[in-house]
């Protein structure tokens, strides 16, 4: 068994209207002996920040073997085209329901809230040719990083996925869960079209023994009682 490292990176996007003038995003970097995988790609123009995060691990964009996209929102797919321009050999994974949006055949379902909409008015620019070689349905065990299980977690978008790594008991939640302050919570209601479905998706995590959660908004959360905490979030449901 190879050593697998799964850790969040931090991309600090300049947004003057936000507290501290920064909007932190947390793509996940997964490394093993034969693979370097990035989960989500930040906003447009995040490629240089991603390169800097990789450099901290003595890696480069040219060494990326795969990108897994949890869903279509622009803060998750924004720098995909640039990363593929630098390294066209990256294998891209996404849920089949997200493919037409990520590949530019349909407009992204959600726009950005103010003030982000003005700052990033250029919107999402998809790569010029179809590039998702393999679409996912949920339930697959990918033959990377000693096994990475895909979980279809719709609600935030219809094709949203989360990922579970059994050996490290790590859940990569995407936007299915967020961390606010030091508290693990359900998804952002303002950006989740179907909250009921999103909380039903959270209940799926009960099938996995979880000790670490990486949220795209919030980073790493660790607890010996994570399954109980997640079950409580799912049972409580969205505030209405």
Coordinates of N, CA and C in Angstrom, one line a residue:
X1 N 0.8 -1.2 0.0 CA 0.0 0.0 0.0 C 0.9 1.2 0.0
X2 N 0.6 2.2 -0.9 CA 1.4 3.4 -1.0 C 0.9 4.4 0.0
X3 N 1.8 5.3 0.4 CA 1.4 6.4 1.3 C 0.5 7.4 0.6
X4 N -0.6 7.7 1.1 CA -1.5 8.7 0.5 C -1.7 9.9 1.4
X5 N -1.5 11.1 0.9 CA -1.7 12.3 1.7 C -2.9 13.1 1.1
X6 N -3.8 13.4 2.0 CA -5.0 14.2 1.6 C -5.1 15.4 2.5
X7 N -4.9 16.6 1.9 CA -4.9 17.8 2.7 C -5.6 18.9 1.9
X8 N -6.2 19.9 2.5 CA -6.8 21.0 1.8 C -5.7 22.0 1.5
X9 N -5.7 22.7 0.3 CA -5.0 23.8 0.0 C -5.9 25.1 0.3
X10 N -5.3 26.2 0.4 CA -6.0 27.4 0.6 C -5.7 28.4 -0.5
X11 N -6.8 28.9 -1.2 CA -6.7 29.9 -2.2 C -7.4 31.2 -1.6
X12 N -6.6 32.2 -1.4 CA -7.2 33.4 -0.8 C -7.5 34.4 -2.0
X13 N -8.8 34.4 -2.4 CA -9.2 35.2 -3.5 C -9.4 36.7 -3.0
X14 N -8.9 37.6 -3.7 CA -9.1 39.0 -3.3 C -10.5 39.5 -3.6
X15 N -11.2 39.8 -2.5 CA -12.6 40.4 -2.6 C -12.7 41.4 -1.5
X16 N -12.5 42.7 -1.9 CA -12.4 43.8 -0.9 C -13.6 43.9 0.0
X17 N -14.8 43.5 -0.6 CA -16.0 43.7 0.2 C -16.2 42.6 1.3
X18 N -15.3 41.6 1.3 CA -15.4 40.5 2.3 C -14.5 40.9 3.5
X19 N -14.8 40.3 4.7 CA -14.0 40.5 5.9 C -12.5 40.2 5.6
X20 N -11.7 41.2 5.9 CA -10.3 41.0 5.6 C -9.9 41.1 4.2
X21 N -10.8 41.4 3.3 CA -10.5 41.5 1.9 C -10.2 40.2 1.2
X22 N -10.5 39.1 1.8 CA -10.1 37.8 1.2 C -11.3 36.8 1.3
X23 N -11.4 36.0 0.3 CA -12.4 34.9 0.2 C -11.6 33.6 0.1
X24 N -11.5 32.8 1.2 CA -10.7 31.6 1.1 C -11.5 30.4 0.6
X25 N -10.8 29.7 -0.4 CA -11.4 28.5 -0.9 C -10.4 27.4 -0.7
X26 N -10.9 26.2 -0.6 CA -10.1 25.1 -0.1 C -10.2 23.8 -1.1
X27 N -9.5 23.9 -2.2 CA -9.4 22.7 -3.0 C -8.6 21.6 -2.2
X28 N -8.8 20.4 -2.5 CA -8.1 19.3 -1.9 C -7.0 18.7 -2.8
X29 N -5.8 18.5 -2.2 CA -4.7 17.9 -2.9 C -4.6 16.5 -2.4
X30 N -4.6 15.5 -3.3 CA -4.4 14.1 -3.0 C -3.1 13.6 -3.7
X31 N -2.2 13.1 -2.9 CA -0.9 12.6 -3.5 C -0.7 11.2 -3.0
X32 N -0.2 10.4 -4.0 CA 0.3 9.1 -3.7 C 1.5 8.8 -4.6
X33 N 2.0 7.6 -4.5 CA 3.2 7.3 -5.3 C 3.1 7.6 -6.8
X34 N 1.9 7.3 -7.3 CA 1.7 7.4 -8.8 C 0.7 8.4 -9.2
X35 N 0.2 9.2 -8.3 CA -0.9 10.2 -8.7 C -0.8 11.5 -7.9
X36 N -1.2 12.5 -8.6 CA -1.3 13.9 -8.0 C -2.7 14.4 -8.4
X37 N -3.6 14.5 -7.5 CA -5.0 14.8 -7.8 C -5.5 16.0 -7.2
X38 N -6.1 16.9 -7.9 CA -6.7 18.1 -7.4 C -8.2 18.0 -7.4
X39 N -8.8 18.3 -6.3 CA -10.3 18.3 -6.2 C -10.8 19.7 -6.2
X40 N -11.3 20.1 -7.4 CA -11.8 21.5 -7.6 C -10.6 22.5 -7.9
X41 N -11.0 23.6 -8.6 CA -9.9 24.4 -9.2 C -10.0 25.9 -8.9
X42 N -10.8 26.3 -8.0 CA -10.9 27.7 -7.6 C -11.6 28.6 -8.7
X43 N -11.5 29.9 -8.4 CA -12.1 30.9 -9.3 C -11.3 31.1 -10.6
X44 N -11.8 31.7 -11.6 CA -10.9 32.1 -12.7 C -9.7 32.9 -12.2
X45 N -8.6 32.7 -12.8 CA -7.3 33.3 -12.4 C -6.8 32.8 -11.1
X46 N -7.2 31.6 -10.7 CA -6.6 31.0 -9.5 C -5.4 30.1 -9.8
X47 N -5.1 29.9 -11.1 CA -4.0 28.9 -11.5 C -2.7 29.3 -10.8
X48 N -2.3 30.6 -10.7 CA -1.0 30.9 -10.1 C -1.0 30.6 -8.6
X49 N -2.2 30.7 -8.0 CA -2.2 30.4 -6.6 C -2.2 28.8 -6.4
X50 N -2.8 28.1 -7.3 CA -2.7 26.7 -7.3 C -1.3 26.2 -7.5
X51 N -0.6 26.8 -8.4 CA 0.8 26.5 -8.7 C 1.7 26.7 -7.4
X52 N 1.4 27.8 -6.7 CA 2.1 28.2 -5.5 C 1.9 27.1 -4.4
X53 N 0.6 26.7 -4.3 CA 0.3 25.7 -3.3 C 1.0 24.4 -3.6
X54 N 1.0 24.0 -4.9 CA 1.7 22.8 -5.3 C 3.2 22.9 -5.1
X55 N 3.7 24.0 -5.3 CA 5.2 24.2 -5.1 C 5.6 24.0 -3.7
X56 N 4.7 24.3 -2.7 CA 5.0 24.0 -1.3 C 5.2 22.5 -1.0
X57 N 4.6 21.7 -1.9 CA 4.7 20.2 -1.8 C 5.7 19.7 -2.8
X58 N 6.6 20.6 -3.4 CA 7.5 20.2 -4.4 C 6.9 19.6 -5.6
X59 N 5.7 20.2 -6.0 CA 5.0 19.7 -7.2 C 4.7 20.8 -8.1
X60 N 4.2 20.5 -9.3 CA 3.8 21.5 -10.3 C 2.5 21.1 -11.0
X61 N 1.9 22.1 -11.7 CA 0.7 21.8 -12.5 C 1.0 20.7 -13.5
X62 N 2.2 20.7 -14.0 CA 2.6 19.7 -15.0 C 2.6 18.2 -14.4
X63 N 2.6 18.1 -13.1 CA 2.6 16.8 -12.5 C 1.2 16.3 -12.1
X64 N 0.2 17.2 -12.3 CA -1.1 16.8 -11.9 C -1.5 15.6 -12.9
X65 N -2.1 14.6 -12.3 CA -2.5 13.4 -13.1 C -4.0 13.5 -13.3
X66 N -4.8 14.1 -12.4 CA -6.2 14.1 -12.4 C -6.8 15.3 -11.7
X67 N -7.9 15.8 -12.2 CA -8.8 16.8 -11.5 C -10.1 16.2 -11.3
X68 N -10.6 16.2 -10.1 CA -12.0 15.7 -9.8 C -12.8 17.0 -9.5
X69 N -13.9 17.2 -10.2 CA -14.8 18.4 -10.0 C -16.0 17.9 -9.2
X70 N -16.2 18.5 -8.0 CA -17.4 18.1 -7.2 C -18.7 18.6 -7.8
X71 N -18.6 19.8 -8.6 CA -19.8 20.3 -9.2 C -19.4 21.5 -10.1
X72 N -20.4 22.1 -10.7 CA -20.2 23.1 -11.8 C -20.0 24.5 -11.3
X73 N -20.2 24.8 -10.0 CA -20.2 26.2 -9.6 C -18.8 26.9 -10.0
X74 N -18.8 28.1 -10.4 CA -17.6 28.8 -10.9 C -16.5 28.8 -10.0
X75 N -16.7 28.8 -8.7 CA -15.6 28.8 -7.7 C -14.9 27.4 -7.6
X76 N -15.5 26.4 -8.3 CA -15.0 25.1 -8.3 C -14.3 24.7 -9.6
X77 N -14.8 25.4 -10.7 CA -14.4 25.0 -12.1 C -13.6 26.2 -12.7
X78 N -13.5 27.3 -12.0 CA -13.1 28.5 -12.7 C -11.7 28.5 -13.4
X79 N -10.8 27.8 -12.8 CA -9.4 27.7 -13.4 C -9.1 26.5 -14.2
X80 N -10.2 25.7 -14.5 CA -10.0 24.4 -15.1 C -9.3 24.6 -16.5
X81 N -9.8 25.6 -17.3 CA -9.3 25.7 -18.7 C -7.8 26.1 -18.6
X82 N -7.4 26.9 -17.7 CA -6.0 27.3 -17.6 C -5.1 26.1 -17.2
X83 N -5.6 25.3 -16.2 CA -4.8 24.2 -15.8 C -4.6 23.2 -16.9
X84 N -5.7 23.0 -17.7 CA -5.6 22.1 -18.9 C -4.7 22.7 -20.0
X85 N -4.7 24.0 -20.1 CA -3.8 24.6 -21.0 C -2.3 24.4 -20.7
X86 N -2.0 24.4 -19.4 CA -0.6 24.1 -18.9 C -0.3 22.6 -19.0
X87 N -1.3 21.8 -18.7 CA -1.1 20.4 -18.7 C -2.3 19.7 -19.3
X88 N -2.3 19.5 -20.6 CA -3.4 18.9 -21.3 C -3.6 17.4 -21.0
X89 N -2.7 16.8 -20.3 CA -2.7 15.3 -20.0 C -3.5 15.0 -18.7
X90 N -4.0 16.1 -18.1 CA -4.8 15.8 -16.8 C -6.1 15.1 -17.2
X91 N -6.4 14.0 -16.5 CA -7.7 13.3 -16.6 C -8.7 14.0 -15.7
X92 N -9.8 14.4 -16.3 CA -10.9 15.1 -15.6 C -12.1 14.2 -15.3
X93 N -12.5 14.3 -14.1 CA -13.7 13.5 -13.6 C -14.8 14.5 -13.2
X94 N -16.0 14.2 -13.5 CA -17.2 14.9 -13.0 C -18.4 14.0 -13.1
X95 N -19.4 14.4 -12.4 CA -20.7 13.6 -12.5 C -21.3 13.9 -13.9
X96 N -22.0 12.9 -14.4 CA -22.5 13.0 -15.8 C -23.5 14.1 -15.9
X97 N -24.2 14.5 -14.8 CA -25.2 15.6 -14.9 C -24.6 16.9 -15.0
X98 N -23.3 17.0 -14.5 CA -22.6 18.3 -14.5 C -21.8 18.5 -15.9
X99 N -21.6 17.5 -16.6 CA -20.8 17.6 -17.8 C -21.2 18.7 -18.8
X100 N -22.4 18.8 -19.2 CA -22.7 19.8 -20.2 C -22.5 21.2 -19.7
X101 N -22.6 21.5 -18.4 CA -22.3 22.8 -17.9 C -20.8 23.1 -17.8
X102 N -20.1 22.1 -17.3 CA -18.6 22.3 -17.2 C -17.9 22.4 -18.6
X103 N -18.5 21.7 -19.5 CA -17.9 21.7 -20.9 C -18.4 22.9 -21.7
X104 N -19.3 23.7 -21.2 CA -19.7 24.9 -21.8 C -20.9 24.7 -22.8
X105 N -21.5 23.5 -22.8 CA -22.7 23.3 -23.7 C -23.9 24.0 -23.1
X106 N -24.0 24.2 -21.8 CA -25.1 24.9 -21.2 C -24.5 25.9 -20.2
X107 N -25.2 27.1 -20.0 CA -24.7 28.0 -19.0 C -24.8 27.4 -17.6
X108 N -23.9 27.8 -16.7 CA -23.9 27.4 -15.3 C -25.2 27.8 -14.7
X109 N -25.8 26.9 -13.9 CA -27.1 27.1 -13.3 C -27.1 28.3 -12.4
X110 N -26.1 28.5 -11.7 CA -26.1 29.6 -10.7 C -25.1 30.7 -11.0
X111 N -25.6 31.9 -10.8 CA -24.7 33.1 -11.0 C -24.0 33.4 -9.6
X112 N -23.1 34.3 -9.6 CA -22.4 34.7 -8.4 C -23.2 35.8 -7.7
X113 N -23.2 35.7 -6.4 CA -23.9 36.8 -5.6 C -23.1 38.1 -5.6
X114 N -23.8 39.2 -5.4 CA -23.1 40.5 -5.3 C -22.2 40.4 -4.0
X115 N -21.0 41.0 -4.0 CA -20.3 41.8 -5.0 C -19.5 40.9 -6.0
X116 N -19.5 39.6 -5.9 CA -18.7 38.8 -6.7 C -19.1 38.9 -8.2
X117 N -20.4 39.1 -8.4 CA -20.8 39.1 -9.8 C -20.1 40.2 -10.6
X118 N -19.9 41.4 -10.0 CA -19.3 42.5 -10.7 C -17.8 42.2 -10.8
X119 N -17.2 41.7 -9.8 CA -15.7 41.5 -9.8 C -15.3 40.4 -10.8
X120 N -16.2 39.4 -11.0 CA -15.8 38.3 -11.9 C -16.9 38.3 -13.1
X121 N -17.1 39.4 -13.6 CA -18.1 39.6 -14.7 C -17.8 38.8 -15.9
X122 N -16.6 38.4 -16.1 CA -16.2 37.7 -17.3 C -16.8 36.3 -17.3
X123 N -17.2 35.8 -16.1 CA -17.8 34.5 -16.0 C -16.9 33.3 -16.2
X124 N -17.5 32.2 -16.4 CA -16.8 30.9 -16.6 C -16.4 30.7 -18.1
X125 N -15.1 30.5 -18.3 CA -14.7 30.2 -19.7 C -14.3 28.7 -19.7
X126 N -15.0 27.9 -20.4 CA -14.7 26.5 -20.5 C -13.6 26.2 -21.5
X127 N -12.9 25.1 -21.3 CA -11.9 24.7 -22.3 C -12.5 24.6 -23.7
X128 N -11.7 24.7 -24.7 CA -12.3 24.8 -26.1 C -12.7 23.5 -26.7
X129 N -12.3 22.4 -26.1 CA -12.8 21.1 -26.6 C -13.3 20.2 -25.5
X130 N -14.2 19.3 -25.8 CA -14.6 18.4 -24.7 C -13.5 17.7 -24.1
X131 N -13.5 17.6 -22.7 CA -12.3 17.1 -22.0 C -12.6 16.1 -20.9
X132 N -13.9 15.9 -20.5 CA -14.2 15.0 -19.4 C -14.2 13.6 -20.0
X133 N -13.2 12.9 -19.8 CA -13.0 11.5 -20.4 C -13.9 10.5 -19.7
X134 N -14.2 10.7 -18.4 CA -15.0 9.8 -17.7 C -16.0 10.5 -16.8
X135 N -17.2 10.2 -17.0 CA -18.2 10.8 -16.1 C -18.6 9.8 -15.0
X136 N -19.1 10.3 -13.9 CA -19.4 9.5 -12.7 C -20.9 9.5 -12.4
X137 N -21.3 8.5 -11.7 CA -22.7 8.4 -11.3 C -22.9 8.5 -9.8
X138 N -21.8 8.1 -9.1 CA -21.8 7.9 -7.6 C -21.8 6.5 -7.3
X139 N -21.0 6.1 -6.3 CA -20.8 4.7 -5.9 C -19.6 4.0 -6.5
X140 N -18.9 4.7 -7.5 CA -17.7 4.1 -8.0 C -16.6 4.2 -7.0
X141 N -15.7 3.2 -7.1 CA -14.4 3.2 -6.4 C -13.3 3.5 -7.4
X142 N -12.8 4.7 -7.4 CA -11.8 5.0 -8.4 C -10.5 4.4 -8.0
X143 N -9.8 3.9 -9.0 CA -8.5 3.2 -8.8 C -7.4 4.2 -8.7
X144 N -7.5 5.1 -7.8 CA -6.5 6.1 -7.5 C -6.4 6.3 -6.0
X145 N -5.2 6.6 -5.5 CA -5.0 6.9 -4.1 C -5.4 5.7 -3.3
X146 N -5.2 4.5 -3.7 CA -5.6 3.3 -3.0 C -7.1 3.2 -2.8
X147 N -7.9 3.8 -3.7 CA -9.3 3.7 -3.6 C -10.0 4.9 -3.1
X148 N -10.8 5.5 -4.0 CA -11.5 6.8 -3.6 C -12.9 6.5 -4.1
X149 N -13.9 6.6 -3.1 CA -15.3 6.3 -3.4 C -16.0 7.6 -3.7
X150 N -16.8 7.5 -4.8 CA -17.6 8.7 -5.1 C -19.0 8.5 -4.5
X151 N -19.5 9.7 -4.0 CA -20.9 9.7 -3.4 C -21.7 10.8 -4.1
X152 N -22.8 10.4 -4.7 CA -23.6 11.4 -5.4 C -24.4 12.1 -4.3
X153 N -24.2 13.4 -4.2 CA -24.8 14.2 -3.1 C -25.6 15.4 -3.7
X154 N -26.7 15.2 -4.4 CA -27.4 16.3 -5.1 C -28.1 17.2 -4.0
X155 N -28.4 18.4 -4.5 CA -29.1 19.4 -3.7 C -28.5 20.7 -3.9
X156 N -27.2 20.8 -3.7 CA -26.4 22.0 -4.0 C -26.4 22.2 -5.5
X157 N -26.1 21.2 -6.3 CA -26.4 21.1 -7.7 C -26.9 19.6 -7.9
X158 N -27.5 19.3 -9.0 CA -28.0 18.0 -9.3 C -26.9 17.0 -9.4
X159 N -25.8 17.4 -9.9 CA -24.7 16.4 -10.1 C -23.6 16.5 -9.1
X160 N -23.9 17.2 -7.9 CA -22.8 17.3 -6.9 C -22.3 16.0 -6.4
X161 N -21.0 15.8 -6.3 CA -20.5 14.6 -5.7 C -19.6 15.0 -4.5
X162 N -19.5 14.0 -3.6 CA -18.5 14.1 -2.5 C -17.6 12.8 -2.7
X163 N -16.5 12.8 -2.0 CA -15.5 11.7 -2.1 C -15.2 11.2 -0.7
X164 N -14.9 9.8 -0.6 CA -14.5 9.2 0.6 C -13.3 8.4 0.4
X165 N -12.3 8.5 1.3 CA -11.1 7.7 1.2 C -11.1 6.8 2.5
X166 N -11.3 5.5 2.3 CA -11.5 4.6 3.4 C -10.2 4.5 4.3
X167 N -9.0 4.5 3.7 CA -7.9 4.2 4.6 C -7.6 5.3 5.6
X168 N -7.8 6.6 5.1 CA -7.6 7.7 6.0 C -8.9 8.2 6.7
X169 N -10.0 7.6 6.4 CA -11.3 7.9 6.9 C -11.7 9.4 6.7
X170 N -11.3 9.9 5.4 CA -11.5 11.3 5.1 C -12.6 11.4 4.1
X171 N -13.5 12.4 4.4 CA -14.6 12.8 3.5 C -14.2 14.1 2.9
X172 N -14.2 14.2 1.6 CA -14.1 15.4 0.9 C -15.5 15.8 0.5
X173 N -16.1 16.8 1.2 CA -17.5 17.1 1.1 C -17.9 18.0 0.0
X174 N -16.9 18.7 -0.7 CA -17.3 19.7 -1.6 C -18.1 20.8 -0.9
X175 N -19.3 21.1 -1.4 CA -20.2 22.1 -0.8 C -21.4 21.4 0.0
X176 N -21.3 20.1 0.1 CA -22.4 19.4 0.9 C -22.4 19.8 2.3
X177 N -21.2 20.2 2.9 CA -21.1 20.7 4.2 C -20.1 21.9 4.2
X178 N -20.3 22.8 5.1 CA -19.4 23.9 5.2 C -18.9 24.0 6.7
X179 N -17.8 24.8 6.9 CA -17.4 25.1 8.3 C -17.5 26.6 8.4
X180 N -18.3 27.0 9.4 CA -18.4 28.5 9.7 C -17.9 28.7 11.2
X181 N -16.8 29.5 11.3 CA -16.1 29.6 12.6 C -15.5 28.3 12.8
X182 N -15.8 27.6 13.9 CA -15.3 26.3 14.1 C -16.4 25.2 14.1
X183 N -17.5 25.5 13.5 CA -18.7 24.7 13.5 C -19.0 24.1 12.1
X184 N -19.2 22.7 12.1 CA -19.6 22.1 10.9 C -21.1 22.2 10.7
X185 N -21.4 22.6 9.5 CA -22.8 22.9 9.2 C -23.2 22.3 7.8
X186 N -24.5 22.4 7.6 CA -25.0 22.0 6.3 C -24.7 23.0 5.2
X187 N -25.1 22.8 4.0 CA -24.7 23.7 2.9 C -25.3 25.1 3.0
X188 N -24.7 26.1 2.3 CA -25.1 27.4 2.3 C -26.5 27.5 1.6
X189 N -27.5 27.9 2.4 CA -28.9 27.9 1.9 C -29.1 28.8 0.7
X190 N -28.3 29.9 0.7 CA -28.5 30.9 -0.4 C -28.0 30.4 -1.7
X191 N -27.1 29.4 -1.7 CA -26.6 28.8 -2.9 C -27.0 27.4 -3.2
X192 N -28.0 26.9 -2.5 CA -28.4 25.5 -2.6 C -29.9 25.5 -3.0
X193 N -30.2 25.2 -4.3 CA -31.5 25.3 -4.8 C -32.5 24.3 -4.2
X194 N -32.0 23.1 -3.8 CA -32.9 22.1 -3.2 C -32.4 21.7 -1.9
X195 N -32.7 22.5 -0.8 CA -32.2 22.2 0.5 C -32.6 20.9 1.0
X196 N -33.9 20.5 0.8 CA -34.3 19.2 1.3 C -33.5 18.1 0.7
X197 N -33.3 18.1 -0.6 CA -32.5 17.1 -1.2 C -31.0 17.1 -0.7
X198 N -30.5 18.3 -0.5 CA -29.1 18.4 0.0 C -29.0 17.7 1.4
X199 N -30.0 17.9 2.3 CA -29.9 17.3 3.6 C -30.1 15.8 3.5
X200 N -30.9 15.3 2.6 CA -31.1 13.9 2.4 C -29.7 13.3 1.9
X201 N -29.0 14.1 1.1 CA -27.7 13.7 0.7 C -26.7 13.6 1.9
X202 N -26.8 14.5 2.8 CA -25.9 14.4 4.0 C -26.1 13.1 4.7
X203 N -27.3 12.6 4.8 CA -27.6 11.4 5.5 C -26.9 10.2 4.9
X204 N -26.5 10.3 3.6 CA -25.7 9.2 3.0 C -24.4 9.0 3.6
X205 N -23.8 10.0 4.3 CA -22.5 9.9 4.9 C -22.5 8.9 6.0
X206 N -23.7 8.6 6.5 CA -23.7 7.6 7.7 C -23.2 6.2 7.3
X207 N -23.1 5.9 6.0 CA -22.6 4.7 5.6 C -21.0 4.5 5.7
X208 N -20.4 5.6 6.0 CA -18.9 5.7 6.0 C -18.4 6.1 7.4
X209 N -17.3 5.4 7.8 CA -16.6 5.8 9.0 C -15.7 7.0 8.8
X210 N -16.1 8.1 9.3 CA -15.5 9.4 9.0 C -14.8 10.0 10.2
X211 N -13.5 10.3 10.1 CA -12.8 11.0 11.1 C -12.3 12.4 10.7
X212 N -12.3 12.6 9.4 CA -11.8 13.9 8.9 C -12.8 14.4 7.8
X213 N -13.1 15.6 7.8 CA -13.9 16.2 6.7 C -13.2 17.4 6.1
X214 N -13.1 17.5 4.8 CA -12.5 18.7 4.1 C -13.7 19.3 3.4
X215 N -14.0 20.6 3.8 CA -15.0 21.4 3.2 C -14.4 22.4 2.3
X216 N -15.0 22.6 1.1 CA -14.4 23.6 0.2 C -14.5 25.0 0.8
X217 N -15.5 25.2 1.6 CA -15.6 26.5 2.4 C -15.4 26.2 3.8
X218 N -14.2 26.3 4.3 CA -13.9 26.1 5.7 C -12.6 25.2 5.9
X219 N -12.3 24.4 5.0 CA -11.1 23.6 5.2 C -11.3 22.3 6.0
X220 N -10.4 22.0 6.9 CA -10.3 20.7 7.5 C -11.0 20.7 8.9
X221 N -11.9 19.7 9.1 CA -12.5 19.5 10.4 C -12.3 18.1 10.8
X222 N -11.8 17.9 12.1 CA -11.5 16.6 12.6 C -12.2 16.3 13.9
X223 N -12.7 15.1 14.1 CA -13.5 14.8 15.3 C -13.6 13.3 15.4
X224 N -13.5 12.8 16.6 CA -13.8 11.4 16.9 C -15.3 11.0 16.8
X225 N -16.1 12.1 16.8 CA -17.6 11.8 16.8 C -18.2 12.4 15.6
X226 N -17.4 12.4 14.5 CA -17.9 13.0 13.2 C -19.2 12.4 12.7
X227 N -19.3 11.1 12.7 CA -20.5 10.5 12.2 C -21.7 10.9 13.0
X228 N -21.6 11.0 14.3 CA -22.7 11.5 15.1 C -23.0 13.0 14.8
X229 N -22.0 13.8 14.6 CA -22.2 15.2 14.3 C -22.9 15.4 13.0
X230 N -22.4 14.6 12.0 CA -23.0 14.7 10.6 C -24.5 14.2 10.7
X231 N -24.7 13.1 11.4 CA -26.1 12.6 11.5 C -27.0 13.6 12.1
X232 N -26.5 14.4 13.1 CA -27.3 15.4 13.7 C -27.7 16.5 12.8
X233 N -26.7 16.9 11.9 CA -27.0 17.9 10.9 C -28.0 17.4 10.0
X234 N -27.9 16.2 9.5 CA -28.9 15.7 8.6 C -30.3 15.6 9.2
X235 N -30.3 15.1 10.5 CA -31.6 14.9 11.1 C -32.3 16.3 11.4
X236 N -31.5 17.3 11.7 CA -32.1 18.6 12.0 C -32.6 19.3 10.8
X237 N -31.9 19.1 9.7 CA -32.4 19.6 8.4 C -32.2 21.1 8.3
X238 N -32.6 21.7 7.2 CA -32.4 23.1 6.9 C -33.4 24.0 7.8
X239 N -32.9 25.1 8.1 CA -33.7 26.1 8.8 C -34.7 26.7 7.8
X240 N -36.0 26.7 8.1 CA -37.0 27.3 7.2 C -37.8 28.3 7.9

